[in-house]
mmCIF file of C-alpha atoms and ligand atoms in Angstrom:
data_model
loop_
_atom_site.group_PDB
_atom_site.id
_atom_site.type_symbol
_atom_site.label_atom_id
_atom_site.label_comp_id
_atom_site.label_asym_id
_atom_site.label_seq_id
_atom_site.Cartn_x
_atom_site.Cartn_y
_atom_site.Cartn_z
ATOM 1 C CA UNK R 924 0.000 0.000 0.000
ATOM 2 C CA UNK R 925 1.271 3.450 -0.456
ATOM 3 C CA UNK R 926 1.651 6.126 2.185
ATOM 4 C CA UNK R 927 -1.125 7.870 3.518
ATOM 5 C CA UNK R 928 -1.292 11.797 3.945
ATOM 6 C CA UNK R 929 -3.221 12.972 6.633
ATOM 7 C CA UNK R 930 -3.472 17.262 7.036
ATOM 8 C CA UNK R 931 -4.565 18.726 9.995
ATOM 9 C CA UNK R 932 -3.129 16.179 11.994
ATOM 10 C CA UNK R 933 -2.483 17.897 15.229
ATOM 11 C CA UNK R 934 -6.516 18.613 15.549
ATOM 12 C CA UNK R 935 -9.220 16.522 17.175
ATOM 13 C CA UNK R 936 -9.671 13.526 15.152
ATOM 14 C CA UNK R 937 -6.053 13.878 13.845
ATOM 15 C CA UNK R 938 -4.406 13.148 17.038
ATOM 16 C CA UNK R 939 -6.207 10.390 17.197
ATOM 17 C CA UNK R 940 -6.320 8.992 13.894
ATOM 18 C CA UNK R 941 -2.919 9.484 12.762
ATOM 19 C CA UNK R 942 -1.618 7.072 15.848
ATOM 20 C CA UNK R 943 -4.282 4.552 14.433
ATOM 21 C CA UNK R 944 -2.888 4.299 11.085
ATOM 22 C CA UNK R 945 0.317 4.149 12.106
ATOM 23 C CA UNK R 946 -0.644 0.965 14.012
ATOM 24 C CA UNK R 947 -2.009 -0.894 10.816
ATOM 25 C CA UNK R 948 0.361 0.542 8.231
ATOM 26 C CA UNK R 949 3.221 1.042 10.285
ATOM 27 C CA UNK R 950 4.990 4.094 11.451
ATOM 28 C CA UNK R 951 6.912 5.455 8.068
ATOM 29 C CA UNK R 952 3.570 4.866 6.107
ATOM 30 C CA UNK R 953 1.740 7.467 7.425
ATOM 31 C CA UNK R 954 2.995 11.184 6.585
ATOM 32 C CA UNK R 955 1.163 13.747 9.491
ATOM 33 C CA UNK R 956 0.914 17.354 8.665
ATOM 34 C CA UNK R 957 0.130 20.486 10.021
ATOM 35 C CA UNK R 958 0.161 24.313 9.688
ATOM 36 C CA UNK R 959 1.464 23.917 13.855
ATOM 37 C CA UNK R 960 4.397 22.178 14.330
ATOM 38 C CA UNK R 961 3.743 19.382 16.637
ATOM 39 C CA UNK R 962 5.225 20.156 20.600
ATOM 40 C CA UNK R 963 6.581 16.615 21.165
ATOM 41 C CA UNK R 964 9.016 14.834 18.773
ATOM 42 C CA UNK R 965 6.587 13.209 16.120
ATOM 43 C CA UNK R 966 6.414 9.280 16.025
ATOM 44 C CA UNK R 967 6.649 8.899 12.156
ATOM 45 C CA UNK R 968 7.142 11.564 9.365
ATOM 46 C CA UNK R 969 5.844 14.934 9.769
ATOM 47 C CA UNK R 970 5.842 18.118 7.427
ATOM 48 C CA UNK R 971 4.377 21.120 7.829
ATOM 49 C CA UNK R 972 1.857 21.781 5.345
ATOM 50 C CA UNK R 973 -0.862 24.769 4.881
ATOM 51 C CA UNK R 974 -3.603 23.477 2.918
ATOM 52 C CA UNK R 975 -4.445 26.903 0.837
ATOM 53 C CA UNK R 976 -0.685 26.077 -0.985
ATOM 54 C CA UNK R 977 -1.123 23.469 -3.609
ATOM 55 C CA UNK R 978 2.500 23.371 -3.925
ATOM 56 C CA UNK R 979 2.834 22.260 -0.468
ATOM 57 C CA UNK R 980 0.174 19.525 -0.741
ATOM 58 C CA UNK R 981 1.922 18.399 -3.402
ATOM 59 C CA UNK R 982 5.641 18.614 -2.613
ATOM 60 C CA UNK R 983 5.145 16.098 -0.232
ATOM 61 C CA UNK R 984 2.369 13.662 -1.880
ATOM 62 C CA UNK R 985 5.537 13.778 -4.538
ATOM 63 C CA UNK R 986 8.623 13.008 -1.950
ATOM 64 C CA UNK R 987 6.904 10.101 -0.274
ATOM 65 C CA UNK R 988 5.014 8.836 -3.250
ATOM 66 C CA UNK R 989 1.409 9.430 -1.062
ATOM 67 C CA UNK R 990 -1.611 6.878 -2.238
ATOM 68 C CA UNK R 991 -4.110 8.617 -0.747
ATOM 69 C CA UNK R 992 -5.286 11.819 1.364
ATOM 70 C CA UNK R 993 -7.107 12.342 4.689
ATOM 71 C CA UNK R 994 -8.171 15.756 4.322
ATOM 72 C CA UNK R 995 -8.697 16.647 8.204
ATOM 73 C CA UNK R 996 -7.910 20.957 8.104
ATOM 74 C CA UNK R 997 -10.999 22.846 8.555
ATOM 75 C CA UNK R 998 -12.356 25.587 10.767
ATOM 76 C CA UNK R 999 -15.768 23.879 12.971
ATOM 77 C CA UNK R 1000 -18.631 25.938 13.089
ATOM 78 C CA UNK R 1001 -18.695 28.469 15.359
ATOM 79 C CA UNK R 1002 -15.180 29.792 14.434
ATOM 80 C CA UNK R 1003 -16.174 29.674 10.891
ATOM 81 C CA UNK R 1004 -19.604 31.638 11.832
ATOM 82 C CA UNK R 1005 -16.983 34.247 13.399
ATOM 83 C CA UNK R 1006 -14.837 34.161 10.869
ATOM 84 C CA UNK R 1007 -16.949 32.982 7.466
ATOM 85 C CA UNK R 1008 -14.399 34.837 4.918
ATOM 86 C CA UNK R 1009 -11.305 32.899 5.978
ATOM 87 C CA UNK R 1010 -13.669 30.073 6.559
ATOM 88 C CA UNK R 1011 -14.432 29.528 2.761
ATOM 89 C CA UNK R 1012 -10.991 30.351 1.894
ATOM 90 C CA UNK R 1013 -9.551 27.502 4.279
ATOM 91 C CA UNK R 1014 -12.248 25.171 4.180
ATOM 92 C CA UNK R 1015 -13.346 25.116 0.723
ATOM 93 C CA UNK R 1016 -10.027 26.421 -1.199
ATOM 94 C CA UNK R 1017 -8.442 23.593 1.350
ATOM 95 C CA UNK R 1018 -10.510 21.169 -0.044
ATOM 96 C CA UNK R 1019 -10.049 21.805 -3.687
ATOM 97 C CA UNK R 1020 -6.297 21.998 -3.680
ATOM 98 C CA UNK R 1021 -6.376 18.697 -1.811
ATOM 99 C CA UNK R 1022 -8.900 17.487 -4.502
ATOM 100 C CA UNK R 1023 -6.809 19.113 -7.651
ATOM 101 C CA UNK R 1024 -3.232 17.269 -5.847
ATOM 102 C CA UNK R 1025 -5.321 14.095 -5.911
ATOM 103 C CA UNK R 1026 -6.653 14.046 -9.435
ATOM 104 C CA UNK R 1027 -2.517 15.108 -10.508
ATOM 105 C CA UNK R 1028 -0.920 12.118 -8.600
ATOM 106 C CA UNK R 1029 -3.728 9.634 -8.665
ATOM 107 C CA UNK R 1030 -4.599 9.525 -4.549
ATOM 108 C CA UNK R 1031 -8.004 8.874 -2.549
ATOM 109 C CA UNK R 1032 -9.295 11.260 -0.795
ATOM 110 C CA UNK R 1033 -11.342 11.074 3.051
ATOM 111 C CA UNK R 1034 -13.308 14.098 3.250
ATOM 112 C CA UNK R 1035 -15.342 14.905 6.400
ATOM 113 C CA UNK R 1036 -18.620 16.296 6.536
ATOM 114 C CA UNK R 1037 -20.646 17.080 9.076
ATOM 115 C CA UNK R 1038 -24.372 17.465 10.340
ATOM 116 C CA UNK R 1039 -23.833 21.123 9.605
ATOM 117 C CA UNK R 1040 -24.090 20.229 6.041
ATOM 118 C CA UNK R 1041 -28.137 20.363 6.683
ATOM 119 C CA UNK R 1042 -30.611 23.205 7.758
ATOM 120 C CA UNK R 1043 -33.664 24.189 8.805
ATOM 121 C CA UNK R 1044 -35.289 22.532 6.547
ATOM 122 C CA UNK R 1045 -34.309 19.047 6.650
ATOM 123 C CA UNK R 1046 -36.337 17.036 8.353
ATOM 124 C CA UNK R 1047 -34.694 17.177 12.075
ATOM 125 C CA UNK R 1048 -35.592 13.252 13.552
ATOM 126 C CA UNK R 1049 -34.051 10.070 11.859
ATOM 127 C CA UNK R 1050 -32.729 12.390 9.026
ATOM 128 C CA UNK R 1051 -32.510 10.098 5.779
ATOM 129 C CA UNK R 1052 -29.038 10.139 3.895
ATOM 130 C CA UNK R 1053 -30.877 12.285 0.827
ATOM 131 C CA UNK R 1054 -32.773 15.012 1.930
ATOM 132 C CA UNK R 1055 -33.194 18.967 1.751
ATOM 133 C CA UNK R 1056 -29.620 20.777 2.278
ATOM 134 C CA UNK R 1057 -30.139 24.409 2.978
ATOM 135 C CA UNK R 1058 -27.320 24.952 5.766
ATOM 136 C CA UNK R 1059 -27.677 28.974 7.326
ATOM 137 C CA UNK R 1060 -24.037 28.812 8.230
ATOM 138 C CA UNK R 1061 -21.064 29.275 6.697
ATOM 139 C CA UNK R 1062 -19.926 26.115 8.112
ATOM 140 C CA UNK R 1063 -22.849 24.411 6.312
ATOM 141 C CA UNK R 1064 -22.294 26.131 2.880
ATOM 142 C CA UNK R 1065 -18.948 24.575 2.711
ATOM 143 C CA UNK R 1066 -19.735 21.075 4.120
ATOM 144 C CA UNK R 1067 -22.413 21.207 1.566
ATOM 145 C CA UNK R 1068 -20.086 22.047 -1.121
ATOM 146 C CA UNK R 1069 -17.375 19.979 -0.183
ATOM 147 C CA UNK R 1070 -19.385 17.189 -0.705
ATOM 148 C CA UNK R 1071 -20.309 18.276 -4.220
ATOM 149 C CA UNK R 1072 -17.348 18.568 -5.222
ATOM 150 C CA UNK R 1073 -15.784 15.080 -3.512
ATOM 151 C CA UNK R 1074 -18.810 13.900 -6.141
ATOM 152 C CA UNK R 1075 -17.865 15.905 -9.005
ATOM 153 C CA UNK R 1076 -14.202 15.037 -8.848
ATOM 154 C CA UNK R 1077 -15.334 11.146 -8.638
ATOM 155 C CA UNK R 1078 -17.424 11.381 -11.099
ATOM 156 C CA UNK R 1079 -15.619 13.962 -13.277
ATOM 157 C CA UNK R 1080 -12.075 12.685 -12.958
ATOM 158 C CA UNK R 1081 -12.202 9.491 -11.344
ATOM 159 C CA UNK R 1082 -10.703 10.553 -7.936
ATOM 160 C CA UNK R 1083 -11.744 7.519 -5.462
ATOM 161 C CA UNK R 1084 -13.468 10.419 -2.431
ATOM 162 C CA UNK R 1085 -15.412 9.221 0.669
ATOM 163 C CA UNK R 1086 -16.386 10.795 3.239
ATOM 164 C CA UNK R 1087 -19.033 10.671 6.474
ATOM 165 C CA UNK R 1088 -21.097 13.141 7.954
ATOM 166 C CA UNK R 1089 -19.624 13.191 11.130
ATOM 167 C CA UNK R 1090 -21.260 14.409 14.292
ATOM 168 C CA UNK R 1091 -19.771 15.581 17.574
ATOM 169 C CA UNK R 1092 -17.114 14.005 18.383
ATOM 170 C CA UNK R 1093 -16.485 13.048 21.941
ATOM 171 C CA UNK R 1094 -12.521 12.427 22.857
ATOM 172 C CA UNK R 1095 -10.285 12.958 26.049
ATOM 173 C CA UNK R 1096 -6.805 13.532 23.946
ATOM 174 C CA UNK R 1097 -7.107 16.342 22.095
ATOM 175 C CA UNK R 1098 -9.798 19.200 22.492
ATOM 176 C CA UNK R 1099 -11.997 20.204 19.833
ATOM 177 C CA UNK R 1100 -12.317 24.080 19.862
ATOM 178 C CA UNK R 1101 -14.701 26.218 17.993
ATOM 179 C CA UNK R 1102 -17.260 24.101 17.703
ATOM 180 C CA UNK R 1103 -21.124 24.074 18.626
ATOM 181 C CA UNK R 1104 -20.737 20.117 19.833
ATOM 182 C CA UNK R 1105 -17.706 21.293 21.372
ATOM 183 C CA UNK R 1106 -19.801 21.140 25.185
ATOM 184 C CA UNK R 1107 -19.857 17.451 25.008
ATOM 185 C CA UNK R 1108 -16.071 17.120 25.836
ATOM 186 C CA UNK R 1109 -15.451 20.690 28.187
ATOM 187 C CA UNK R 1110 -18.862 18.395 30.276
ATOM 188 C CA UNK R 1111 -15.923 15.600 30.924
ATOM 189 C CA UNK R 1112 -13.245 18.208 32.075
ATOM 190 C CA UNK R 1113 -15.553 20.614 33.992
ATOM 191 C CA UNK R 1114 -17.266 17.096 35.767
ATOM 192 C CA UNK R 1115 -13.866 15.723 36.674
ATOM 193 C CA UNK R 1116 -11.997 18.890 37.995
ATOM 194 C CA UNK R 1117 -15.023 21.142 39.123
ATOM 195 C CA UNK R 1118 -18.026 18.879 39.458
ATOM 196 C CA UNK R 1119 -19.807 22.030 37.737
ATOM 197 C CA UNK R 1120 -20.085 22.744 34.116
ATOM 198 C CA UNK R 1121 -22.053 25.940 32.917
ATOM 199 C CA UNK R 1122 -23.143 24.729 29.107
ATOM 200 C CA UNK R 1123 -23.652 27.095 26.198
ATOM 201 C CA UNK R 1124 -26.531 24.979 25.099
ATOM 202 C CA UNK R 1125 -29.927 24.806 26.247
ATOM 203 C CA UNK R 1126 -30.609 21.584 27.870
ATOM 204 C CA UNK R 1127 -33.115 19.918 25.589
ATOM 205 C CA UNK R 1128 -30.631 20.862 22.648
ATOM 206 C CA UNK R 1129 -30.856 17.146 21.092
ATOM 207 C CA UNK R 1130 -27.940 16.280 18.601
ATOM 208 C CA UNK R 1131 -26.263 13.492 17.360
ATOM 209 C CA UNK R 1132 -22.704 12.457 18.615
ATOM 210 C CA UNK R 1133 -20.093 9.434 18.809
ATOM 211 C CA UNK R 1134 -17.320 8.576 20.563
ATOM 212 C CA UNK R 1135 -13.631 9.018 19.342
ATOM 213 C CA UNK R 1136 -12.631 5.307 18.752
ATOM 214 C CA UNK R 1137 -16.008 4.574 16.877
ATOM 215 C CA UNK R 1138 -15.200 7.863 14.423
ATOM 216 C CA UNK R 1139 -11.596 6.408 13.648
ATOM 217 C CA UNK R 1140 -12.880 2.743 13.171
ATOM 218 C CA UNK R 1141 -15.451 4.455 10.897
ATOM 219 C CA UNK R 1142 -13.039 6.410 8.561
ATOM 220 C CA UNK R 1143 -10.265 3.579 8.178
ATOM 221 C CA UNK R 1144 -13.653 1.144 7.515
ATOM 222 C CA UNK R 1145 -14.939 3.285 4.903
ATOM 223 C CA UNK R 1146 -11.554 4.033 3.229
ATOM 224 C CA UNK R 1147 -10.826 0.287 3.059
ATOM 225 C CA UNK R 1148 -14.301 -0.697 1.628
ATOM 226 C CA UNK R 1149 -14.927 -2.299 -1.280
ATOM 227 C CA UNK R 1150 -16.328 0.538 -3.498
ATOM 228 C CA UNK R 1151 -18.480 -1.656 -5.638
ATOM 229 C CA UNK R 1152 -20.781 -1.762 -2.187
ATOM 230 C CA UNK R 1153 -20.956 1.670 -1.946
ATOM 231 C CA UNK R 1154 -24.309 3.323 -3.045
ATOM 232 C CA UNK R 1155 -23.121 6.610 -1.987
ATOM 233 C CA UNK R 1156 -19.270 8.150 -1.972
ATOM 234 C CA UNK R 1157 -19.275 11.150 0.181
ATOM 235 C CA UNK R 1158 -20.949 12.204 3.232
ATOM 236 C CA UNK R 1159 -22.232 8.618 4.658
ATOM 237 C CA UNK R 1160 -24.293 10.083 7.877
ATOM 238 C CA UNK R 1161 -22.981 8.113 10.985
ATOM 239 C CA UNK R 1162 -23.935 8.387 14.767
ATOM 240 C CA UNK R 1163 -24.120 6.532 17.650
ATOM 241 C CA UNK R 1164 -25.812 8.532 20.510
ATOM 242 C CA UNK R 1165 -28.652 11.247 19.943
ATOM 243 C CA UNK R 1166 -28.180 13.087 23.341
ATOM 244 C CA UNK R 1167 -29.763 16.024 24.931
ATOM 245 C CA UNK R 1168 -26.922 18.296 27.920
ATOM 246 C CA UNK R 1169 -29.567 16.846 30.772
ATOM 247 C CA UNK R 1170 -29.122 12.897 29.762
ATOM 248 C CA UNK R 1171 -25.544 13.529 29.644
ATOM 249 C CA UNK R 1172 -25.076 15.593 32.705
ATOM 250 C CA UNK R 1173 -27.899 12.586 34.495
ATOM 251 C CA UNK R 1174 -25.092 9.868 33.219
ATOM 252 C CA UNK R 1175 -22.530 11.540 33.956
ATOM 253 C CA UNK R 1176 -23.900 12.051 37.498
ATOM 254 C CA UNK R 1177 -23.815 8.201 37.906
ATOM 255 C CA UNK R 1178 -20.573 8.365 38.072
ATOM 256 C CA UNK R 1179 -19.952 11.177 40.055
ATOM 257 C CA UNK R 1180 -23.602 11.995 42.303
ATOM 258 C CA UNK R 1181 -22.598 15.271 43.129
ATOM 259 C CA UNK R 1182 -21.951 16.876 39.527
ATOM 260 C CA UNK R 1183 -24.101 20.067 39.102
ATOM 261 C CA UNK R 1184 -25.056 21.207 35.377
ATOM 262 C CA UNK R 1185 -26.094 24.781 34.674
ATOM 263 C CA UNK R 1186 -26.889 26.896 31.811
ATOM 264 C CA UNK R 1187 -25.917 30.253 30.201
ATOM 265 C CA UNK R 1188 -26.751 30.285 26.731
ATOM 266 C CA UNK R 1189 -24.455 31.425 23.753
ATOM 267 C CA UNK R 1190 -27.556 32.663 21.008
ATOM 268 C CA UNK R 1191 -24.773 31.968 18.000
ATOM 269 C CA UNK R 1192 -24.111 28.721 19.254
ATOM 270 C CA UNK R 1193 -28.051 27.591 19.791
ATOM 271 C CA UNK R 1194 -29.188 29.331 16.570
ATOM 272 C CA UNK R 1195 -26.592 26.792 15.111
ATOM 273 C CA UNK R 1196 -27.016 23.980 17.058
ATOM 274 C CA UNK R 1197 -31.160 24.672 16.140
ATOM 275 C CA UNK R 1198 -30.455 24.463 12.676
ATOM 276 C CA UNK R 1199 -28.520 20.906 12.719
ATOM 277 C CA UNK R 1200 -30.739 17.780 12.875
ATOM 278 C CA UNK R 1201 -31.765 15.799 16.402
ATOM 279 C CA UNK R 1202 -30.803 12.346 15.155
ATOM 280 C CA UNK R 1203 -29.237 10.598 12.079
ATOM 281 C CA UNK R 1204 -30.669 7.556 10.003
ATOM 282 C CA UNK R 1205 -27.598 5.521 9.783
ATOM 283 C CA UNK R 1206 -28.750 2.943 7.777
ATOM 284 C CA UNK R 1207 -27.288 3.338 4.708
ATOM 285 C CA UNK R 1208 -23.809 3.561 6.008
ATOM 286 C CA UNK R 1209 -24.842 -0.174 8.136
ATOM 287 C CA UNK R 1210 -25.697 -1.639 4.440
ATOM 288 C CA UNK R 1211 -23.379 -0.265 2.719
ATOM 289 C CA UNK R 1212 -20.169 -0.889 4.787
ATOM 290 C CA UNK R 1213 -21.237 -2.610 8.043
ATOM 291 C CA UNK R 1214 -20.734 0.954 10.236
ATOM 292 C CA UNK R 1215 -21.405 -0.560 13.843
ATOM 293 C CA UNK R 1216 -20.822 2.058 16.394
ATOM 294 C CA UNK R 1217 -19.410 0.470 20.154
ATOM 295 C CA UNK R 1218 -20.153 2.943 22.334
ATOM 296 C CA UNK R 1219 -23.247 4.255 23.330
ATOM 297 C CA UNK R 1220 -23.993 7.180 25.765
ATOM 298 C CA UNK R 1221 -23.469 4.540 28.773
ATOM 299 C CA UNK R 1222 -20.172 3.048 27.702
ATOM 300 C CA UNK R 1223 -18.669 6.396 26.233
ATOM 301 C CA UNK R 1224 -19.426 8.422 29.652
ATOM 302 C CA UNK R 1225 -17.952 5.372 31.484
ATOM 303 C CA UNK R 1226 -14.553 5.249 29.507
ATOM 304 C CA UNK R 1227 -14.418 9.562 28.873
ATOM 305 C CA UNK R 1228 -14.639 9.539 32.774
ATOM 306 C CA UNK R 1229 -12.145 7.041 33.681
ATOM 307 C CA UNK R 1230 -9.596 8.254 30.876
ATOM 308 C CA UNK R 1231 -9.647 12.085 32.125
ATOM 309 C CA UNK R 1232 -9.713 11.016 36.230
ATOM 310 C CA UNK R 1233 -6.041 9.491 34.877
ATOM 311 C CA UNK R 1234 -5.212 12.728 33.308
ATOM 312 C CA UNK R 1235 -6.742 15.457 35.516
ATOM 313 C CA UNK R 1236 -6.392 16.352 39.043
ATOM 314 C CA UNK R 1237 -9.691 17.109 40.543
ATOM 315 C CA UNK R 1238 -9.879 20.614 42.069
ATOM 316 C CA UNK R 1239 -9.541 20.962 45.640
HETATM 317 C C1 LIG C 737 -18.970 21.381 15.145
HETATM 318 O O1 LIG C 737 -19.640 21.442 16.188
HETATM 319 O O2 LIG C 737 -18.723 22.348 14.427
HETATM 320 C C2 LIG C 737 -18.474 20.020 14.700
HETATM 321 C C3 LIG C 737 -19.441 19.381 13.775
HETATM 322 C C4 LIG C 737 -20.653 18.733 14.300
HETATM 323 O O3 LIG C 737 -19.243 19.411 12.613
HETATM 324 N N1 LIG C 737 -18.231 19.196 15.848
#
């Protein structure tokens, strides 16, 4: 197999992903990059790379002879609903230099989207794989797009793209940051250190999320699918909790009885969060490629809780 190419490997998923790889494909197989340079010394090749320069996609897909690219930079919601100018430039002219670098040296491509890539008017419970996309953010103009144009350049040019509509993503390595799911992992920290967390969402604010080691089994599953069983390329929806801040702060206080949630509301955040759907019909992504989520709300709060009690020191 050739080497993989993973950018914005220092974020969320990256972190987490990157290590994961590098377990099946072995260390020198999987080239990380970043726009940061990564604080520790990195366990396999690293470059840095900014996304918005072709040229430095595609030094580097040239010197290792990359085979395919997981396209992980992007800005998350709420920092692209602050900052929607350089938002389209990084997550959309990101995209299509990855895409263009791809179609030149014959790689695949992972592409995430996101439940941002819907609106107001798609229908909000068990939302079907093909519905009505009318995103109001510019987070969701760009998912929406990017997923186009992961089509197009299949169809167009032959480029073998998949992707997932990913939800929030739940995981105790690295934090998210500007995103509207982004309460469901500052809950963990806040719970462990504080036993208080004062969330930005409104407590019957239902999305969909899934835990980190279910999103990473997800990706490498889809990219190593047989694509003659795929009825879809880009933008598979997959979930595997549809959670409200109550039922996690009530499982969380299983755990720990004494944890107190409370509430003071960010309107950008909830206007967004309004807009995105309550739960995901995964059932094309089951069919298609056997997606089987592990953890549900019960076994994610369990692990989340007794990962971070290793890492963080309750406050006295
Ligand atoms: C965000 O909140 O922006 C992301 C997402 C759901 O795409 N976590």
């Amino acid at each position: 197999m050739k080497p993989i190419l993973v950018t914005g490997a220092l974020g969320q998923i990256g972190t987490e992903l990157v290590p994961a790889l590098r377990e099946r494909h072995g260390p020198e197989a999987v080239i990380a990059t970043d726009l940061r340079m990564p604080p520790d010394a990195p366990e396999g090749p690293f470059a840095h790379v900014d996304v918005t320069r072709q040229n430095q996609i595609s030094e580097v897909v040239r010197r290792y002879d990359v085979g395919s690219i997981y396209h992980l930079a992007a800005l998350l919601s709420a920092l692209a609903e602050d900052k929607p100018q350089f938002a389209w430039d990084l997550n959309m002219g990101g995209l299509y230099r990855v895409l263009e670098v791809a179609r030149q040296y014959d790689c695949a491509v992972f592409n995430p989207s996101s439940i941002g890539a819907f609106g107001h008017t798609t229908p909000r419970e068990r939302t079907p794989q093909d519905t009505i996309q009318r995103p109001s953010t510019m987070y969701g103009v760009t998912k929406v797009a990017g997923e186009l144009l992961c089509d197009y350049y299949a169809q167009r040019f032959g480029v073998d793209s998949r992707g997932l509509r990913l939800p929030g993503i739940i995981s105790y390595v690295a934090p998210p940051g500007g995103g509207t799911t982004d309460y469901a992992v500052d809950i963990f920290h806040q719970a462990v250190r504080y036993r208080h967390y004062t969330c930005f969402l409104g407590p019957e604010t239902r999305l969909d999320m899934m835990y980190m080691p279910d999103t990473v089994a997800a990706i490498m599953q889809l990219m190593e699918a047989d694509a003659n069983n795929l009825s879809h390329r880009n933008a598979f929806n997959v979930s595997a909790m549809s959670i409200t801040p109550e039922e996690l702060a009530a499982e969380i206080r299983k755990h720990i009885p004494d944890f107190v949630i409370d509430y003071d509301i960010d309107p950008v955040r909830q206007a967004i969060a309004d807009s995105w759907p309550r739960s995901l019909d995964v059932s094309v992504a089951r069919a298609d490629w056997e997606f089987e989520p592990r953890y549900d709300l019960a076994a994610m709060t369990a692990d989340m809780l007794e990962q971070l009690g290793r890492r963080l020191t309750p406050a006295k």
